[in-house]
Amino acid sequence: DGGITQSPKYLFRKEGQNVTLSCEQNLNHDAMYWYRQDPGQGLRLIYYSQIVNDFQKGDIAEGYSVSREKKESFPLTVTSAQKNPTAFYLCASSSTSRDRWGETQYFGPGTRLLVL
Amino acid sequence: SQQGEEDPQALSIQEGENATMNCSYKTSINNLQWYRQNSGRGLVHLILIRSNEREKHSGRLRVTLDTSKKSSSLLITASRAADTASYFCAIYPYNQGGKLIFGQGTELSVKP
């Protein structure tokens, strides 16, 4: 069953704590993305990765970090430097063949992060 | 801002009616995509229309693109209660390294 999974579904963060959101895909996609969605808003890009061991900052990278050690995995860490982390976090992946860059993105079910 | 601006922000219709959502943008694009999001879920891709295409159909969905006006519309015909969701347009601008830029979305409510 091909797809993209995120865990956990809900995550609670205490003040000063770093938390890590998991994203795994078995679609054999090169590119992976992390978005943040606030209530009633669109998606804002946090980080993206076009290939293993490489990633770029998106529009709102401050307070977040990522790694891309495996093609299938792109975990996102929300650090204590992110002062307003409460949001819905979405991971996505896409194919990046030369003439099909920017094609359809496939999304995971999301992780809702709440601050205690 | 390069992002898609969607109109209306919210739309409420009766089952069986058609729903039209609009998206405008400000930059040259490679393609424009429409996604659907049910409450509390991830996004699902609906349709991709390229800059050299004017209209595309998929089942009850019809998307138009007018690059001269930098606008697109999504029409859902014969709507059903199950179509209730948020709908987002996303543009893929040229020279953006593969990044999609999402609009704020239109919240569609279809009443039975």
mmCIF file of N, CA and C in Angstrom, chain B:
data_model
loop_
_atom_site.group_PDB
_atom_site.id
_atom_site.type_symbol
_atom_site.label_atom_id
_atom_site.label_comp_id
_atom_site.label_asym_id
_atom_site.label_seq_id
_atom_site.Cartn_x
_atom_site.Cartn_y
_atom_site.Cartn_z
ATOM 1 N N SER B 1 2.406 39.673 -3.082
ATOM 2 C CA SER B 1 2.547 38.242 -2.812
ATOM 3 C C SER B 1 2.282 37.442 -4.079
ATOM 4 N N GLN B 2 3.046 36.358 -4.264
ATOM 5 C CA GLN B 2 2.822 35.530 -5.433
ATOM 6 C C GLN B 2 1.684 34.546 -5.231
ATOM 7 N N GLN B 3 1.248 34.359 -3.994
ATOM 8 C CA GLN B 3 0.345 33.258 -3.707
ATOM 9 C C GLN B 3 -0.977 33.458 -4.401
ATOM 10 N N GLY B 4 -1.687 32.337 -4.577
ATOM 11 C CA GLY B 4 -3.017 32.409 -5.124
ATOM 12 C C GLY B 4 -3.962 33.049 -4.136
ATOM 13 N N GLU B 5 -4.789 33.940 -4.630
ATOM 14 C CA GLU B 5 -5.809 34.558 -3.798
ATOM 15 C C GLU B 5 -7.126 33.940 -4.188
ATOM 16 N N GLU B 6 -7.837 33.366 -3.223
ATOM 17 C CA GLU B 6 -9.046 32.644 -3.560
ATOM 18 C C GLU B 6 -10.296 33.417 -3.190
ATOM 19 N N ASP B 7 -11.304 33.188 -3.969
ATOM 20 C CA ASP B 7 -12.556 33.911 -3.814
ATOM 21 C C ASP B 7 -13.698 32.975 -4.201
ATOM 22 N N PRO B 8 -14.756 32.845 -3.413
ATOM 23 C CA PRO B 8 -14.916 33.478 -2.102
ATOM 24 C C PRO B 8 -14.140 32.744 -1.019
ATOM 25 N N GLN B 9 -14.056 33.294 0.160
ATOM 26 C CA GLN B 9 -13.412 32.609 1.286
ATOM 27 C C GLN B 9 -14.295 31.489 1.797
ATOM 28 N N ALA B 10 -15.615 31.676 1.707
ATOM 29 C CA ALA B 10 -16.565 30.655 2.148
ATOM 30 C C ALA B 10 -17.754 30.650 1.203
ATOM 31 N N LEU B 11 -18.295 29.459 0.981
ATOM 32 C CA LEU B 11 -19.408 29.289 0.050
ATOM 33 C C LEU B 11 -20.349 28.232 0.613
ATOM 34 N N SER B 12 -21.633 28.566 0.678
ATOM 35 C CA SER B 12 -22.613 27.622 1.189
ATOM 36 C C SER B 12 -23.697 27.429 0.142
ATOM 37 N N ILE B 13 -23.930 26.181 -0.265
ATOM 38 C CA ILE B 13 -24.911 25.891 -1.302
ATOM 39 C C ILE B 13 -25.733 24.672 -0.913
ATOM 40 N N GLN B 14 -26.794 24.429 -1.677
ATOM 41 C CA GLN B 14 -27.620 23.248 -1.461
ATOM 42 C C GLN B 14 -27.125 22.111 -2.344
ATOM 43 N N GLU B 15 -27.348 20.920 -1.881
ATOM 44 C CA GLU B 15 -27.001 19.739 -2.662
ATOM 45 C C GLU B 15 -27.642 19.833 -4.048
ATOM 46 N N GLY B 16 -26.896 19.461 -5.076
ATOM 47 C CA GLY B 16 -27.405 19.514 -6.441
ATOM 48 C C GLY B 16 -27.022 20.789 -7.176
ATOM 49 N N GLU B 17 -26.696 21.837 -6.446
ATOM 50 C CA GLU B 17 -26.267 23.088 -7.093
ATOM 51 C C GLU B 17 -24.808 22.979 -7.526
ATOM 52 N N ASN B 18 -24.415 23.908 -8.377
ATOM 53 C CA ASN B 18 -23.005 23.977 -8.791
ATOM 54 C C ASN B 18 -22.248 24.929 -7.866
ATOM 55 N N ALA B 19 -20.977 24.632 -7.656
ATOM 56 C CA ALA B 19 -20.116 25.489 -6.838
ATOM 57 C C ALA B 19 -18.953 25.973 -7.686
ATOM 58 N N THR B 20 -18.701 27.276 -7.662
ATOM 59 C CA THR B 20 -17.580 27.850 -8.408
ATOM 60 C C THR B 20 -16.659 28.585 -7.455
ATOM 61 N N MET B 21 -15.373 28.245 -7.545
ATOM 62 C CA MET B 21 -14.348 28.897 -6.741
ATOM 63 C C MET B 21 -13.305 29.487 -7.671
ATOM 64 N N ASN B 22 -12.796 30.644 -7.315
ATOM 65 C CA ASN B 22 -11.849 31.347 -8.169
ATOM 66 C C ASN B 22 -10.506 31.531 -7.495
ATOM 67 N N CYS B 23 -9.476 31.589 -8.318
ATOM 68 C CA CYS B 23 -8.119 31.763 -7.818
ATOM 69 C C CYS B 23 -7.410 32.762 -8.716
ATOM 70 N N SER B 24 -6.807 33.788 -8.137
ATOM 71 C CA SER B 24 -6.019 34.739 -8.921
ATOM 72 C C SER B 24 -4.593 34.755 -8.384
ATOM 73 N N TYR B 25 -3.644 35.073 -9.259
ATOM 74 C CA TYR B 25 -2.238 35.062 -8.866
ATOM 75 C C TYR B 25 -1.517 36.183 -9.600
ATOM 76 N N LYS B 26 -0.231 36.376 -9.269
ATOM 77 C CA LYS B 26 0.438 37.577 -9.781
ATOM 78 C C LYS B 26 1.687 37.298 -10.600
ATOM 79 N N THR B 27 2.107 36.050 -10.711
ATOM 80 C CA THR B 27 3.373 35.772 -11.379
ATOM 81 C C THR B 27 3.155 34.775 -12.513
ATOM 82 N N SER B 28 4.151 34.615 -13.373
ATOM 83 C CA SER B 28 4.055 33.614 -14.432
ATOM 84 C C SER B 28 4.188 32.227 -13.835
ATOM 85 N N ILE B 29 3.382 31.319 -14.348
ATOM 86 C CA ILE B 29 3.352 29.994 -13.746
ATOM 87 C C ILE B 29 3.642 28.907 -14.766
ATOM 88 N N ASN B 30 4.147 27.788 -14.253
ATOM 89 C CA ASN B 30 4.326 26.574 -15.038
ATOM 90 C C ASN B 30 3.030 25.775 -15.033
ATOM 91 N N ASN B 31 2.441 25.644 -13.861
ATOM 92 C CA ASN B 31 1.136 24.996 -13.757
ATOM 93 C C ASN B 31 0.387 25.513 -12.540
ATOM 94 N N LEU B 32 -0.888 25.180 -12.474
ATOM 95 C CA LEU B 32 -1.723 25.532 -11.341
ATOM 96 C C LEU B 32 -2.467 24.264 -10.925
ATOM 97 N N GLN B 33 -2.570 24.049 -9.617
ATOM 98 C CA GLN B 33 -3.177 22.828 -9.115
ATOM 99 C C GLN B 33 -4.285 23.170 -8.123
ATOM 100 N N TRP B 34 -5.252 22.296 -8.049
ATOM 101 C CA TRP B 34 -6.318 22.399 -7.054
ATOM 102 C C TRP B 34 -6.259 21.186 -6.131
ATOM 103 N N TYR B 35 -6.407 21.479 -4.838
ATOM 104 C CA TYR B 35 -6.392 20.444 -3.815
ATOM 105 C C TYR B 35 -7.638 20.591 -2.950
ATOM 106 N N ARG B 36 -8.006 19.490 -2.325
ATOM 107 C CA ARG B 36 -9.147 19.460 -1.415
ATOM 108 C C ARG B 36 -8.659 19.003 -0.048
ATOM 109 N N GLN B 37 -9.243 19.587 1.019
ATOM 110 C CA GLN B 37 -8.883 19.188 2.364
ATOM 111 C C GLN B 37 -10.153 19.033 3.193
ATOM 112 N N ASN B 38 -10.404 17.821 3.632
ATOM 113 C CA ASN B 38 -11.470 17.602 4.596
ATOM 114 C C ASN B 38 -10.964 18.024 5.971
ATOM 115 N N SER B 39 -11.881 18.407 6.829
ATOM 116 C CA SER B 39 -11.535 18.972 8.123
ATOM 117 C C SER B 39 -10.574 18.070 8.904
ATOM 118 N N GLY B 40 -9.436 18.631 9.295
ATOM 119 C CA GLY B 40 -8.485 17.888 10.109
ATOM 120 C C GLY B 40 -7.695 16.829 9.367
ATOM 121 N N ARG B 41 -7.722 16.870 8.050
ATOM 122 C CA ARG B 41 -7.023 15.839 7.259
ATOM 123 C C ARG B 41 -5.943 16.479 6.374
ATOM 124 N N GLY B 42 -5.206 15.616 5.681
ATOM 125 C CA GLY B 42 -4.244 16.097 4.707
ATOM 126 C C GLY B 42 -4.931 16.528 3.419
ATOM 127 N N LEU B 43 -4.153 17.131 2.523
ATOM 128 C CA LEU B 43 -4.705 17.588 1.249
ATOM 129 C C LEU B 43 -4.699 16.458 0.233
ATOM 130 N N VAL B 44 -5.693 16.498 -0.645
ATOM 131 C CA VAL B 44 -5.782 15.522 -1.732
ATOM 132 C C VAL B 44 -5.763 16.271 -3.055
ATOM 133 N N HIS B 45 -4.904 15.836 -3.952
ATOM 134 C CA HIS B 45 -4.796 16.490 -5.247
ATOM 135 C C HIS B 45 -6.028 16.205 -6.096
ATOM 136 N N LEU B 46 -6.567 17.253 -6.745
ATOM 137 C CA LEU B 46 -7.738 17.106 -7.607
ATOM 138 C C LEU B 46 -7.366 17.185 -9.080
ATOM 139 N N ILE B 47 -6.771 18.293 -9.478
ATOM 140 C CA ILE B 47 -6.480 18.536 -10.895
ATOM 141 C C ILE B 47 -5.232 19.403 -11.017
ATOM 142 N N LEU B 48 -4.439 19.132 -12.041
ATOM 143 C CA LEU B 48 -3.309 19.989 -12.421
ATOM 144 C C LEU B 48 -3.573 20.500 -13.827
ATOM 145 N N ILE B 49 -3.454 21.792 -14.028
ATOM 146 C CA ILE B 49 -3.620 22.384 -15.357
ATOM 147 C C ILE B 49 -2.349 23.155 -15.696
ATOM 148 N N ARG B 50 -1.804 22.898 -16.871
ATOM 149 C CA ARG B 50 -0.547 23.522 -17.267
ATOM 150 C C ARG B 50 -0.820 24.885 -17.901
ATOM 151 N N SER B 51 0.226 25.687 -18.001
ATOM 152 C CA SER B 51 0.062 27.062 -18.477
ATOM 153 C C SER B 51 -0.400 27.129 -19.929
ATOM 154 N N ASN B 52 -0.170 26.055 -20.706
ATOM 155 C CA ASN B 52 -0.603 26.059 -22.112
ATOM 156 C C ASN B 52 -1.979 25.397 -22.306
ATOM 157 N N GLU B 53 -2.639 25.079 -21.200
ATOM 158 C CA GLU B 53 -3.975 24.502 -21.259
ATOM 159 C C GLU B 53 -5.002 25.533 -20.805
ATOM 160 N N ARG B 54 -6.216 25.414 -21.330
ATOM 161 C CA ARG B 54 -7.250 26.386 -20.980
ATOM 162 C C ARG B 54 -8.343 25.781 -20.130
ATOM 163 N N GLU B 55 -8.562 24.472 -20.295
ATOM 164 C CA GLU B 55 -9.659 23.838 -19.554
ATOM 165 C C GLU B 55 -9.319 22.369 -19.348
ATOM 166 N N LYS B 56 -9.768 21.859 -18.183
ATOM 167 C CA LYS B 56 -9.554 20.455 -17.904
ATOM 168 C C LYS B 56 -10.738 19.921 -17.106
ATOM 169 N N HIS B 57 -11.083 18.649 -17.355
ATOM 170 C CA HIS B 57 -12.208 18.040 -16.672
ATOM 171 C C HIS B 57 -11.761 16.781 -15.942
ATOM 172 N N SER B 58 -12.421 16.529 -14.810
ATOM 173 C CA SER B 58 -12.221 15.266 -14.117
ATOM 174 C C SER B 58 -13.513 14.960 -13.373
ATOM 175 N N GLY B 59 -14.296 14.039 -13.919
ATOM 176 C CA GLY B 59 -15.580 13.713 -13.307
ATOM 177 C C GLY B 59 -16.486 14.929 -13.242
ATOM 178 N N ARG B 60 -16.896 15.322 -12.037
ATOM 179 C CA ARG B 60 -17.758 16.493 -11.870
ATOM 180 C C ARG B 60 -16.964 17.792 -11.719
ATOM 181 N N LEU B 61 -15.681 17.719 -11.871
ATOM 182 C CA LEU B 61 -14.826 18.903 -11.723
ATOM 183 C C LEU B 61 -14.441 19.461 -13.080
ATOM 184 N N ARG B 62 -14.491 20.791 -13.175
ATOM 185 C CA ARG B 62 -14.014 21.472 -14.379
ATOM 186 C C ARG B 62 -13.141 22.638 -13.935
ATOM 187 N N VAL B 63 -11.935 22.689 -14.460
ATOM 188 C CA VAL B 63 -10.999 23.762 -14.131
ATOM 189 C C VAL B 63 -10.694 24.538 -15.395
ATOM 190 N N THR B 64 -10.707 25.847 -15.273
ATOM 191 C CA THR B 64 -10.288 26.714 -16.372
ATOM 192 C C THR B 64 -9.096 27.536 -15.926
ATOM 193 N N LEU B 65 -8.287 27.931 -16.904
ATOM 194 C CA LEU B 65 -7.118 28.745 -16.638
ATOM 195 C C LEU B 65 -7.023 29.835 -17.690
ATOM 196 N N ASP B 66 -6.913 31.068 -17.249
ATOM 197 C CA ASP B 66 -6.722 32.210 -18.147
ATOM 198 C C ASP B 66 -5.417 32.883 -17.745
ATOM 199 N N THR B 67 -4.351 32.573 -18.452
ATOM 200 C CA THR B 67 -3.045 33.110 -18.073
ATOM 201 C C THR B 67 -2.939 34.605 -18.355
ATOM 202 N N SER B 68 -3.745 35.118 -19.295
ATOM 203 C CA SER B 68 -3.701 36.564 -19.566
ATOM 204 C C SER B 68 -4.289 37.349 -18.393
ATOM 205 N N LYS B 69 -5.266 36.772 -17.732
ATOM 206 C CA LYS B 69 -5.869 37.398 -16.555
ATOM 207 C C LYS B 69 -5.263 36.877 -15.263
ATOM 208 N N LYS B 70 -4.383 35.912 -15.369
ATOM 209 C CA LYS B 70 -3.757 35.277 -14.201
ATOM 210 C C LYS B 70 -4.841 34.804 -13.225
ATOM 211 N N SER B 71 -5.737 33.986 -13.746
ATOM 212 C CA SER B 71 -6.821 33.501 -12.906
ATOM 213 C C SER B 71 -7.250 32.109 -13.326
ATOM 214 N N SER B 72 -7.836 31.396 -12.367
ATOM 215 C CA SER B 72 -8.340 30.047 -12.600
ATOM 216 C C SER B 72 -9.651 29.895 -11.846
ATOM 217 N N SER B 73 -10.472 28.992 -12.328
ATOM 218 C CA SER B 73 -11.694 28.691 -11.590
ATOM 219 C C SER B 73 -11.886 27.184 -11.500
ATOM 220 N N LEU B 74 -12.480 26.765 -10.405
ATOM 221 C CA LEU B 74 -12.843 25.360 -10.184
ATOM 222 C C LEU B 74 -14.356 25.292 -10.075
ATOM 223 N N LEU B 75 -14.960 24.503 -10.939
ATOM 224 C CA LEU B 75 -16.407 24.307 -10.916
ATOM 225 C C LEU B 75 -16.696 22.872 -10.493
ATOM 226 N N ILE B 76 -17.529 22.727 -9.482
ATOM 227 C CA ILE B 76 -18.012 21.411 -9.070
ATOM 228 C C ILE B 76 -19.485 21.355 -9.446
ATOM 229 N N THR B 77 -19.842 20.464 -10.331
ATOM 230 C CA THR B 77 -21.241 20.378 -10.756
ATOM 231 C C THR B 77 -22.001 19.367 -9.900
ATOM 232 N N ALA B 78 -23.319 19.595 -9.804
ATOM 233 C CA ALA B 78 -24.207 18.688 -9.072
ATOM 234 C C ALA B 78 -23.602 18.307 -7.723
ATOM 235 N N SER B 79 -23.357 19.296 -6.899
ATOM 236 C CA SER B 79 -22.628 19.080 -5.645
ATOM 237 C C SER B 79 -23.372 18.129 -4.701
ATOM 238 N N ARG B 80 -22.572 17.477 -3.863
ATOM 239 C CA ARG B 80 -23.087 16.525 -2.876
ATOM 240 C C ARG B 80 -22.612 16.953 -1.491
ATOM 241 N N ALA B 81 -23.302 16.490 -0.469
ATOM 242 C CA ALA B 81 -22.885 16.819 0.897
ATOM 243 C C ALA B 81 -21.440 16.390 1.141
ATOM 244 N N ALA B 82 -21.017 15.304 0.497
ATOM 245 C CA ALA B 82 -19.650 14.797 0.668
ATOM 246 C C ALA B 82 -18.600 15.718 0.046
ATOM 247 N N ASP B 83 -19.034 16.706 -0.747
ATOM 248 C CA ASP B 83 -18.082 17.670 -1.317
ATOM 249 C C ASP B 83 -17.700 18.740 -0.303
ATOM 250 N N THR B 84 -18.366 18.766 0.837
ATOM 251 C CA THR B 84 -18.046 19.737 1.884
ATOM 252 C C THR B 84 -16.599 19.582 2.310
ATOM 253 N N ALA B 85 -15.817 20.650 2.136
ATOM 254 C CA ALA B 85 -14.376 20.611 2.386
ATOM 255 C C ALA B 85 -13.811 21.995 2.106
ATOM 256 N N SER B 86 -12.511 22.152 2.356
ATOM 257 C CA SER B 86 -11.800 23.349 1.915
ATOM 258 C C SER B 86 -11.066 23.031 0.628
ATOM 259 N N TYR B 87 -11.075 23.979 -0.287
ATOM 260 C CA TYR B 87 -10.447 23.789 -1.594
ATOM 261 C C TYR B 87 -9.348 24.845 -1.763
ATOM 262 N N PHE B 88 -8.154 24.377 -2.122
ATOM 263 C CA PHE B 88 -6.995 25.258 -2.252
ATOM 264 C C PHE B 88 -6.470 25.229 -3.675
ATOM 265 N N CYS B 89 -6.137 26.400 -4.181
ATOM 266 C CA CYS B 89 -5.356 26.431 -5.409
ATOM 267 C C CYS B 89 -3.887 26.582 -5.019
ATOM 268 N N ALA B 90 -3.024 26.052 -5.849
ATOM 269 C CA ALA B 90 -1.584 26.143 -5.622
ATOM 270 C C ALA B 90 -0.924 26.426 -6.962
ATOM 271 N N ILE B 91 -0.071 27.431 -6.992
ATOM 272 C CA ILE B 91 0.625 27.759 -8.231
ATOM 273 C C ILE B 91 2.060 27.257 -8.169
ATOM 274 N N TYR B 92 2.553 26.837 -9.315
ATOM 275 C CA TYR B 92 3.957 26.484 -9.459
ATOM 276 C C TYR B 92 4.594 27.526 -10.362
ATOM 277 N N PRO B 93 5.205 28.552 -9.759
ATOM 278 C CA PRO B 93 5.800 29.612 -10.572
ATOM 279 C C PRO B 93 7.079 29.129 -11.255
ATOM 280 N N TYR B 94 7.445 29.811 -12.328
ATOM 281 C CA TYR B 94 8.739 29.540 -12.946
ATOM 282 C C TYR B 94 9.846 29.984 -11.991
ATOM 283 N N ASN B 95 10.971 29.302 -12.051
ATOM 284 C CA ASN B 95 12.168 29.683 -11.301
ATOM 285 C C ASN B 95 11.964 29.731 -9.797
ATOM 286 N N GLN B 96 11.186 28.805 -9.268
ATOM 287 C CA GLN B 96 10.964 28.728 -7.824
ATOM 288 C C GLN B 96 11.469 27.420 -7.238
ATOM 289 N N GLY B 97 12.238 26.684 -8.022
ATOM 290 C CA GLY B 97 12.851 25.476 -7.485
ATOM 291 C C GLY B 97 11.870 24.417 -7.072
ATOM 292 N N GLY B 98 10.734 24.347 -7.757
ATOM 293 C CA GLY B 98 9.788 23.276 -7.485
ATOM 294 C C GLY B 98 8.833 23.545 -6.362
ATOM 295 N N LYS B 99 8.857 24.734 -5.795
ATOM 296 C CA LYS B 99 7.982 25.026 -4.666
ATOM 297 C C LYS B 99 6.588 25.399 -5.145
ATOM 298 N N LEU B 100 5.592 24.784 -4.550
ATOM 299 C CA LEU B 100 4.216 25.189 -4.772
ATOM 300 C C LEU B 100 3.870 26.298 -3.786
ATOM 301 N N ILE B 101 3.059 27.240 -4.230
ATOM 302 C CA ILE B 101 2.607 28.315 -3.347
ATOM 303 C C ILE B 101 1.094 28.217 -3.258
ATOM 304 N N PHE B 102 0.612 28.013 -2.030
ATOM 305 C CA PHE B 102 -0.806 27.756 -1.801
ATOM 306 C C PHE B 102 -1.572 29.029 -1.467
ATOM 307 N N GLY B 103 -2.825 29.060 -1.911
ATOM 308 C CA GLY B 103 -3.733 30.127 -1.523
ATOM 309 C C GLY B 103 -4.333 29.851 -0.158
ATOM 310 N N GLN B 104 -5.201 30.758 0.286
ATOM 311 C CA GLN B 104 -5.806 30.667 1.618
ATOM 312 C C GLN B 104 -6.947 29.665 1.661
ATOM 313 N N GLY B 105 -7.490 29.325 0.506
ATOM 314 C CA GLY B 105 -8.543 28.324 0.459
ATOM 315 C C GLY B 105 -9.952 28.891 0.452
ATOM 316 N N THR B 106 -10.871 28.103 -0.103
ATOM 317 C CA THR B 106 -12.303 28.389 -0.064
ATOM 318 C C THR B 106 -12.971 27.271 0.723
ATOM 319 N N GLU B 107 -13.736 27.652 1.732
ATOM 320 C CA GLU B 107 -14.439 26.662 2.553
ATOM 321 C C GLU B 107 -15.824 26.446 1.960
ATOM 322 N N LEU B 108 -16.056 25.256 1.424
ATOM 323 C CA LEU B 108 -17.325 24.932 0.787
ATOM 324 C C LEU B 108 -18.184 24.094 1.728
ATOM 325 N N SER B 109 -19.424 24.525 1.887
ATOM 326 C CA SER B 109 -20.397 23.765 2.683
ATOM 327 C C SER B 109 -21.570 23.428 1.776
ATOM 328 N N VAL B 110 -21.846 22.141 1.632
ATOM 329 C CA VAL B 110 -22.958 21.686 0.805
ATOM 330 C C VAL B 110 -24.011 21.093 1.729
ATOM 331 N N LYS B 111 -25.165 21.733 1.773
ATOM 332 C CA LYS B 111 -26.221 21.313 2.696
ATOM 333 C C LYS B 111 -27.148 20.313 2.018
ATOM 334 N N PRO B 112 -27.457 19.223 2.726
ATOM 335 C CA PRO B 112 -28.330 18.196 2.120
ATOM 336 C C PRO B 112 -29.780 18.666 2.023
#
